[in-house]
Amino acid sequence: MSIYVVPCCDSESERGVRAQLSALTSRMTRHGPCGEYAASQPTWRLWGEERVDGAIYTVYLKKVRYHRPTRSASSESDDEISHLEWETVRVRFVKAGTVERLVEALATDDGELESTYVNVFLATYRSFAECSQVLDLLLRRYEELAMDDVLPAATDTSHQHRKTLVACLHVWLDTYPEDFRQPPHHPALQQLLAFTQLHLPGSELHSKALQKLALFSAERNGVAGGAAGGAGGGAGTCLAAGMRVPAHHTSAYRLPHVPHRHFAEQLTRMDMELFKRLVPHQCLGAVWSRRDKDRSHDAATVLATVNQFNAVSFRVISTVLVEPNLRPVDRSDILASWLDIARELRVLKNFSSLKAIISGLQSNPVYRLRKTWAMLSKEKAELFEELARIFSEDNNRWAQRELLMREGTAKFADTVGENDRQLQKLLHERGSPGVSNGTIPYLGTFLTDLTMIDTAIPDTVADGLINFDKRRKEFEVLAQIKLLQGAANAYHLPTDPMFDRWFDSVIVLDDREAYQLSCQIEPPTNPPKERRQKKIIDSNNHGHRKNDSIASTSSSNSSQFYCETDGAGNAWKRDSLERRISPTRLSHGSSSSSIPSLDVSLSSANSGQKPANGKIPGMSPAYPNARTGPDFYIIRVTYESDCVETEGVVLYKSIMLSNNERTPQVIRNAMLKLNLDGDPDGYTLAQVLPDKEMVLPANANVYYAVNTAYNLNFILRPRRNQQDEAIVNGKAKNKRT
Amino acid sequence: MREYKIVVLGSGGVGKSALTVQFVQGIFVEKYDPTIEDSYRKQVEVDGQQCMLEILDTAGTEQFTAMRDLYMKNGQGFVLVYSITAQSTFNDLQDLREQILRVKDKDDVPMVLVGNKCDLEAERVVGKQQGANLANHFNCVFMETSAKAKISVNEVFYDLVRQINKKSPKEEKKKSNIRKPICQLL
Ligand SMILES: Nc1nc2c(ncn2[C@@H]2O[C@H](COP(=O)(O)OP(=O)(O)O)[C@@H](O)[C@H]2O)c(=O)[nH]1
Ligand SMILES: [Mg+2]
């Protein structure tokens, strides 16, 4: 049988391979390569399974049409049809095998490149083998074949086979260069170089490997950069000292009166950067949902996306709640404003931030504000329903999957349901947009699918063979992600650093804080009685349990602040910092601030302008049952450093202050927020008043000590030593650079 | 047929997805396709009545924290899962339960406390009595299960159905227009 039975491919050039990948992925449906062919192609028939040593194959019979081999390829004349013939061929797909067999299968029996298989293999091999092991096997296979060369009969296939292996290496280097990074010594790359030096000197592969090595070493030495987009190399969104700007600029970005389209574009820009940087195989169930602490970095790009999603939701929640005294009608304007932004996100096909906003609006602290929602106009309420419907969990998120399928690679949004009146109106108004947009999916659906595949399908089959069909199944999902990543290049969005600054300046509330604020705005109708009781019993019977609230920092770590330039690595560091610190904090008995929230707020110290996150008075007396939430304020603390004065701008972090917290505890909270280590006794805390500072006594009840007639802005500074005593009012030395 | 929306909650790694898959697919795990419409749905008979259970598994999205409220809002019954081999997963549940009660704005919500991985007796760190005590505080049913050894998995879901029936016996006809799977494999 001499017919190419796999989707054939020009193994001479990698471009052919890449074209194959895109052809493959664009064809991708919900069914696996095997299932897909079997189901949709009447000429394919399942024959059965074939077992050989170390591998199991699924075998199909396929009827193919082909040109008579005797005819020359150029004869595309009118009598072409008459030379078509049918033949039945057996097609084998690896179902399971040892690593050795799986590597062998990168080339077909005829030595041809099987592009689908190569793509699946390279996308998923990390779940069953190390990079070095696969490389080793690949190179050894090449060498074995090269030895065969002496036998004249085998030469053709063997030659072809080796060409295929080289093509695989090209695809690997091009598609997954990260595999070869392995700092500091890049052992796999070195091994590859040694190999090409010996067997393929002067080849394209050799120079490609050399280039990669040069790139990696340059990066290691901090010379170059940029090209590889490693973690932490993103565009600056943090408030580097030199980038600070006067606060009044950010006041243009104050909900509800914000440019909706612009906001949607900026959110999309942020999402797009993260999505393009996403490494699809980090989404695999074996990596993302089985990762433990040691392997957390394995899923860093996924985590970055999740953190951004949460960050958007938190901003929705806090902007709605943070001003407790707004009239319902004014607060509903904020809801409406987010809905307008969401609507624009729909047009931009950014389903990630769109869902994040909807989730924020549907979060309990916001959703329960009946009076506020009641003030929303009919159109806006309808819009909300329609947008929420996109993400309905019904029928395994059918609506969303369908939409993604239809619009994923389309140029612009054009799908609305027949009941979606507001969205119909929107698309009608906009007509066909001049520019085309990419698509940003809500990643969670893919993560769930991959997690469930990983859970449901075993890694190995009989005799411990690696279950490659599982990898095919996973690849279907990965291919969709890759496809959408490619489509995301269609976005052309401006960068507005002011937006980033606004984004970073919004306070982040954790679950409890948000709920407390919400209850302050609208007291609960059904005061919970049992919950209090239970806690008491609980601490009796479970004295050995540290504290149930500790859990909240690990499982419901809602307050994780994400800042892009931090890179995911730092996000994790903070996370672990929170974990490490929270038990200490809890032991001081402040339940209201048991979950640290990391956030930054920016405002001018002297402008006298009322900050967006101003003080929040204690809870309303309308609901006297104090257990729903103790009184608290949100105060803002800055660390005194040289740059505080330089530009008239102060970098504040917000913390909760509840009515039983004393000075050392508040200082400790502030230190946590400001990422300061050390002994709280080494610091003083002072409220900034218009004409002076009020230093808090060492063990005051801060809640009662603060002057609530003014903004609750505080300065934390190291306690002065004797020799520093002479330096007055905020000019004390500090060790920070 | 009445539909029941069940939410499975708990820390990562306790076996939520394993329980879901085990319940929904039973022995036919090899055919499981999580991307089709009815992959989280199962029809069962409880006390002589046909019920359609739809399981909302938060698998893989545990860290999308803002979405948890929505799961909770939509859920009628809750499976709170910990692993008997990890104390921290047990401790996490208190907060989850509080969040459920807040979101539901009720003190009493159909719920089962589940200590999973009971096949791993040798690695047990959370005692059975501890689980029972917590269930007592939660005022809910407690079961130890093994998704792996298929112990008590169905019972968890059946019990929830009974609880939901008891709490809202009248809520009969929610439209049962269950769409056919769109891409049924042969
Ligand atoms: N021994 C044992 N392992 C289990 C059991 N249930 C789940 N696991 C394993 O625990 C790990 C996490 O399970 P998974 O369902 O993904 O947990 P999830 O993160 O809560 O969804 C997987 O390796 C499962 O195979 C069980 O009942 N017994
Ligand atoms: Mg899971």
Short mmCIF file of N, CA, C and O in Angstrom, two decimals, chain A residues 463-527:
data_model
loop_
_atom_site.label_atom_id
_atom_site.label_comp_id
_atom_site.label_asym_id
_atom_site.label_seq_id
_atom_site.Cartn_x
_atom_site.Cartn_y
_atom_site.Cartn_z
N ASP A 463 -1.63 -2.78 30.96
CA ASP A 463 -0.17 -2.97 30.95
C ASP A 463 0.59 -1.65 31.17
O ASP A 463 1.77 -1.55 30.84
N GLY A 464 -0.11 -0.64 31.66
CA GLY A 464 0.59 0.60 31.96
C GLY A 464 0.96 1.43 30.75
O GLY A 464 1.76 2.36 30.85
N LEU A 465 0.40 1.12 29.60
CA LEU A 465 0.69 1.92 28.41
C LEU A 465 0.07 3.30 28.55
O LEU A 465 -1.03 3.45 29.08
N ILE A 466 0.77 4.31 28.04
CA ILE A 466 0.27 5.67 28.12
C ILE A 466 -0.96 5.81 27.23
O ILE A 466 -0.92 5.48 26.05
N ASN A 467 -2.03 6.31 27.81
CA ASN A 467 -3.29 6.43 27.09
C ASN A 467 -3.26 7.64 26.17
O ASN A 467 -3.59 8.76 26.58
N PHE A 468 -2.86 7.43 24.93
CA PHE A 468 -2.70 8.57 24.04
C PHE A 468 -4.04 9.12 23.56
O PHE A 468 -4.14 10.30 23.21
N ASP A 469 -5.06 8.33 23.57
CA ASP A 469 -6.38 8.84 23.21
C ASP A 469 -6.82 9.95 24.15
O ASP A 469 -7.51 10.88 23.75
N LYS A 470 -6.41 9.85 25.40
CA LYS A 470 -6.70 10.93 26.33
C LYS A 470 -6.04 12.22 25.85
O LYS A 470 -6.63 13.29 25.92
N ARG A 471 -4.83 12.10 25.37
CA ARG A 471 -4.11 13.29 24.90
C ARG A 471 -4.77 13.88 23.66
O ARG A 471 -4.77 15.08 23.46
N ARG A 472 -5.29 13.02 22.83
CA ARG A 472 -6.01 13.53 21.65
C ARG A 472 -7.22 14.35 22.08
O ARG A 472 -7.51 15.41 21.56
N LYS A 473 -7.90 13.79 23.06
CA LYS A 473 -9.09 14.48 23.59
C LYS A 473 -8.70 15.84 24.17
O LYS A 473 -9.37 16.85 23.95
N GLU A 474 -7.61 15.85 24.90
CA GLU A 474 -7.16 17.11 25.48
C GLU A 474 -6.75 18.10 24.39
O GLU A 474 -7.01 19.29 24.49
N PHE A 475 -6.15 17.55 23.37
CA PHE A 475 -5.66 18.44 22.31
C PHE A 475 -6.80 19.16 21.60
O PHE A 475 -6.64 20.28 21.14
N GLU A 476 -7.94 18.52 21.52
CA GLU A 476 -9.09 19.20 20.92
C GLU A 476 -9.36 20.52 21.62
O GLU A 476 -9.66 21.53 20.99
N VAL A 477 -9.26 20.50 22.94
CA VAL A 477 -9.51 21.73 23.69
C VAL A 477 -8.34 22.70 23.51
O VAL A 477 -8.54 23.89 23.26
N LEU A 478 -7.12 22.17 23.60
CA LEU A 478 -5.95 23.03 23.44
C LEU A 478 -5.95 23.70 22.06
O LEU A 478 -5.58 24.86 21.91
N ALA A 479 -6.37 22.94 21.06
CA ALA A 479 -6.37 23.48 19.70
C ALA A 479 -7.35 24.64 19.59
O ALA A 479 -7.07 25.63 18.90
N GLN A 480 -8.45 24.55 20.29
CA GLN A 480 -9.39 25.68 20.27
C GLN A 480 -8.77 26.90 20.91
O GLN A 480 -8.91 28.02 20.42
N ILE A 481 -8.08 26.68 22.01
CA ILE A 481 -7.44 27.81 22.68
C ILE A 481 -6.41 28.44 21.75
O ILE A 481 -6.36 29.66 21.56
N LYS A 482 -5.60 27.60 21.13
CA LYS A 482 -4.56 28.12 20.22
C LYS A 482 -5.17 28.91 19.08
O LYS A 482 -4.65 29.95 18.66
N LEU A 483 -6.24 28.37 18.58
CA LEU A 483 -6.90 29.02 17.47
C LEU A 483 -7.37 30.42 17.87
O LEU A 483 -7.15 31.40 17.14
N LEU A 484 -7.96 30.52 19.04
CA LEU A 484 -8.44 31.82 19.51
C LEU A 484 -7.27 32.76 19.80
O LEU A 484 -7.37 33.96 19.58
N GLN A 485 -6.18 32.20 20.27
CA GLN A 485 -5.00 33.04 20.50
C GLN A 485 -4.55 33.67 19.20
O GLN A 485 -4.16 34.84 19.16
N GLY A 486 -4.58 32.89 18.16
CA GLY A 486 -4.21 33.43 16.85
C GLY A 486 -5.16 34.54 16.45
O GLY A 486 -4.75 35.60 15.98
N ALA A 487 -6.44 34.31 16.71
CA ALA A 487 -7.44 35.31 16.34
C ALA A 487 -7.28 36.60 17.13
O ALA A 487 -7.63 37.68 16.66
N ALA A 488 -6.74 36.48 18.33
CA ALA A 488 -6.59 37.67 19.18
C ALA A 488 -5.66 38.70 18.57
O ALA A 488 -5.66 39.87 18.97
N ASN A 489 -4.87 38.29 17.61
CA ASN A 489 -3.99 39.24 16.94
C ASN A 489 -4.76 40.29 16.15
O ASN A 489 -4.20 41.31 15.75
N ALA A 490 -6.04 40.02 15.92
CA ALA A 490 -6.83 40.97 15.15
C ALA A 490 -7.14 42.24 15.93
O ALA A 490 -7.55 43.24 15.36
N TYR A 491 -6.96 42.21 17.24
CA TYR A 491 -7.23 43.42 18.03
C TYR A 491 -6.15 44.45 17.78
O TYR A 491 -4.95 44.13 17.75
N HIS A 492 -6.58 45.68 17.60
CA HIS A 492 -5.61 46.77 17.56
C HIS A 492 -6.10 47.82 18.52
O HIS A 492 -6.98 48.61 18.17
N LEU A 493 -5.58 47.80 19.71
CA LEU A 493 -6.13 48.66 20.75
C LEU A 493 -5.04 49.56 21.31
O LEU A 493 -3.92 49.12 21.53
N PRO A 494 -5.39 50.80 21.53
CA PRO A 494 -4.41 51.73 22.09
C PRO A 494 -4.15 51.43 23.56
O PRO A 494 -4.99 50.80 24.23
N THR A 495 -3.00 51.84 24.04
CA THR A 495 -2.67 51.66 25.45
C THR A 495 -2.84 52.98 26.18
O THR A 495 -2.27 53.98 25.78
N ASP A 496 -3.62 52.94 27.21
CA ASP A 496 -3.83 54.15 28.00
C ASP A 496 -3.31 53.90 29.41
O ASP A 496 -3.98 53.25 30.22
N PRO A 497 -2.13 54.42 29.71
CA PRO A 497 -1.55 54.16 31.03
C PRO A 497 -2.43 54.71 32.16
O PRO A 497 -2.43 54.18 33.27
N MET A 498 -3.17 55.76 31.85
CA MET A 498 -4.05 56.32 32.88
C MET A 498 -5.12 55.32 33.31
O MET A 498 -5.53 55.27 34.45
N PHE A 499 -5.54 54.55 32.34
CA PHE A 499 -6.55 53.55 32.68
C PHE A 499 -5.95 52.53 33.65
O PHE A 499 -6.57 52.15 34.63
N ASP A 500 -4.75 52.10 33.32
CA ASP A 500 -4.10 51.12 34.19
C ASP A 500 -3.96 51.66 35.60
O ASP A 500 -4.14 50.94 36.57
N ARG A 501 -3.67 52.93 35.64
CA ARG A 501 -3.49 53.53 36.96
C ARG A 501 -4.82 53.57 37.71
O ARG A 501 -4.89 53.30 38.89
N TRP A 502 -5.85 53.93 36.97
CA TRP A 502 -7.17 53.88 37.60
C TRP A 502 -7.47 52.47 38.10
O TRP A 502 -7.90 52.27 39.24
N PHE A 503 -7.20 51.52 37.22
CA PHE A 503 -7.50 50.12 37.55
C PHE A 503 -6.80 49.72 38.84
O PHE A 503 -7.38 49.09 39.72
N ASP A 504 -5.53 50.10 38.93
CA ASP A 504 -4.77 49.73 40.12
C ASP A 504 -5.23 50.48 41.37
O ASP A 504 -4.97 50.04 42.48
N SER A 505 -5.85 51.61 41.16
CA SER A 505 -6.18 52.44 42.32
C SER A 505 -7.47 52.02 43.00
O SER A 505 -7.76 52.43 44.10
N VAL A 506 -8.25 51.19 42.34
CA VAL A 506 -9.53 50.81 42.92
C VAL A 506 -9.31 49.87 44.11
O VAL A 506 -8.53 48.93 44.03
N ILE A 507 -10.00 50.15 45.16
CA ILE A 507 -9.87 49.32 46.35
C ILE A 507 -10.44 47.93 46.07
O ILE A 507 -11.36 47.77 45.28
N VAL A 508 -9.84 46.94 46.70
CA VAL A 508 -10.33 45.58 46.55
C VAL A 508 -10.90 45.12 47.89
O VAL A 508 -10.22 45.19 48.92
N LEU A 509 -12.13 44.69 47.86
CA LEU A 509 -12.77 44.20 49.09
C LEU A 509 -12.81 42.69 49.06
O LEU A 509 -13.01 42.11 48.00
N ASP A 510 -12.63 42.06 50.19
CA ASP A 510 -12.81 40.62 50.19
C ASP A 510 -14.28 40.29 50.47
O ASP A 510 -15.09 41.18 50.72
N ASP A 511 -14.60 39.01 50.43
CA ASP A 511 -15.99 38.57 50.59
C ASP A 511 -16.71 39.23 51.77
O ASP A 511 -17.81 39.74 51.63
N ARG A 512 -16.04 39.17 52.89
CA ARG A 512 -16.72 39.65 54.09
C ARG A 512 -16.85 41.15 54.10
O ARG A 512 -17.89 41.70 54.47
N GLU A 513 -15.78 41.82 53.70
CA GLU A 513 -15.86 43.27 53.66
C GLU A 513 -16.99 43.72 52.74
O GLU A 513 -17.78 44.59 53.08
N ALA A 514 -17.05 43.09 51.58
CA ALA A 514 -18.07 43.46 50.61
C ALA A 514 -19.46 43.18 51.18
O ALA A 514 -20.38 44.01 51.04
N TYR A 515 -19.59 42.08 51.85
CA TYR A 515 -20.90 41.74 52.40
C TYR A 515 -21.30 42.73 53.50
O TYR A 515 -22.44 43.16 53.60
N GLN A 516 -20.32 43.09 54.31
CA GLN A 516 -20.62 44.05 55.37
C GLN A 516 -21.07 45.38 54.80
O GLN A 516 -22.05 45.97 55.25
N LEU A 517 -20.33 45.84 53.81
CA LEU A 517 -20.72 47.10 53.18
C LEU A 517 -22.12 47.00 52.60
O LEU A 517 -22.94 47.90 52.72
N SER A 518 -22.36 45.87 51.95
CA SER A 518 -23.64 45.67 51.31
C SER A 518 -24.77 45.71 52.34
O SER A 518 -25.82 46.31 52.10
N CYS A 519 -24.53 45.08 53.48
CA CYS A 519 -25.56 45.07 54.52
C CYS A 519 -25.77 46.44 55.12
O CYS A 519 -26.84 46.76 55.63
N GLN A 520 -24.72 47.24 55.07
CA GLN A 520 -24.83 48.58 55.56
C GLN A 520 -25.74 49.39 54.63
O GLN A 520 -26.52 50.21 55.06
N ILE A 521 -25.60 49.11 53.35
CA ILE A 521 -26.41 49.82 52.36
C ILE A 521 -27.86 49.35 52.41
O ILE A 521 -28.78 50.15 52.41
N GLU A 522 -28.04 48.07 52.47
CA GLU A 522 -29.39 47.51 52.63
C GLU A 522 -29.32 46.37 53.65
O GLU A 522 -28.82 45.30 53.35
N PRO A 523 -29.84 46.61 54.83
CA PRO A 523 -29.77 45.58 55.86
C PRO A 523 -30.50 44.31 55.41
O PRO A 523 -31.48 44.40 54.69
N PRO A 524 -30.00 43.18 55.85
CA PRO A 524 -30.65 41.93 55.45
C PRO A 524 -32.05 41.84 56.02
O PRO A 524 -32.32 42.35 57.11
N THR A 525 -32.92 41.19 55.29
CA THR A 525 -34.29 41.04 55.75
C THR A 525 -34.43 39.87 56.70
O THR A 525 -35.33 39.82 57.51
N ASN A 526 -33.50 38.97 56.58
CA ASN A 526 -33.62 37.71 57.29
C ASN A 526 -32.40 37.52 58.17
O ASN A 526 -31.48 36.81 57.82
N PRO A 527 -32.38 38.23 59.30
CA PRO A 527 -31.15 38.20 60.10
C PRO A 527 -30.81 36.78 60.51
O PRO A 527 -31.64 36.08 61.07
#
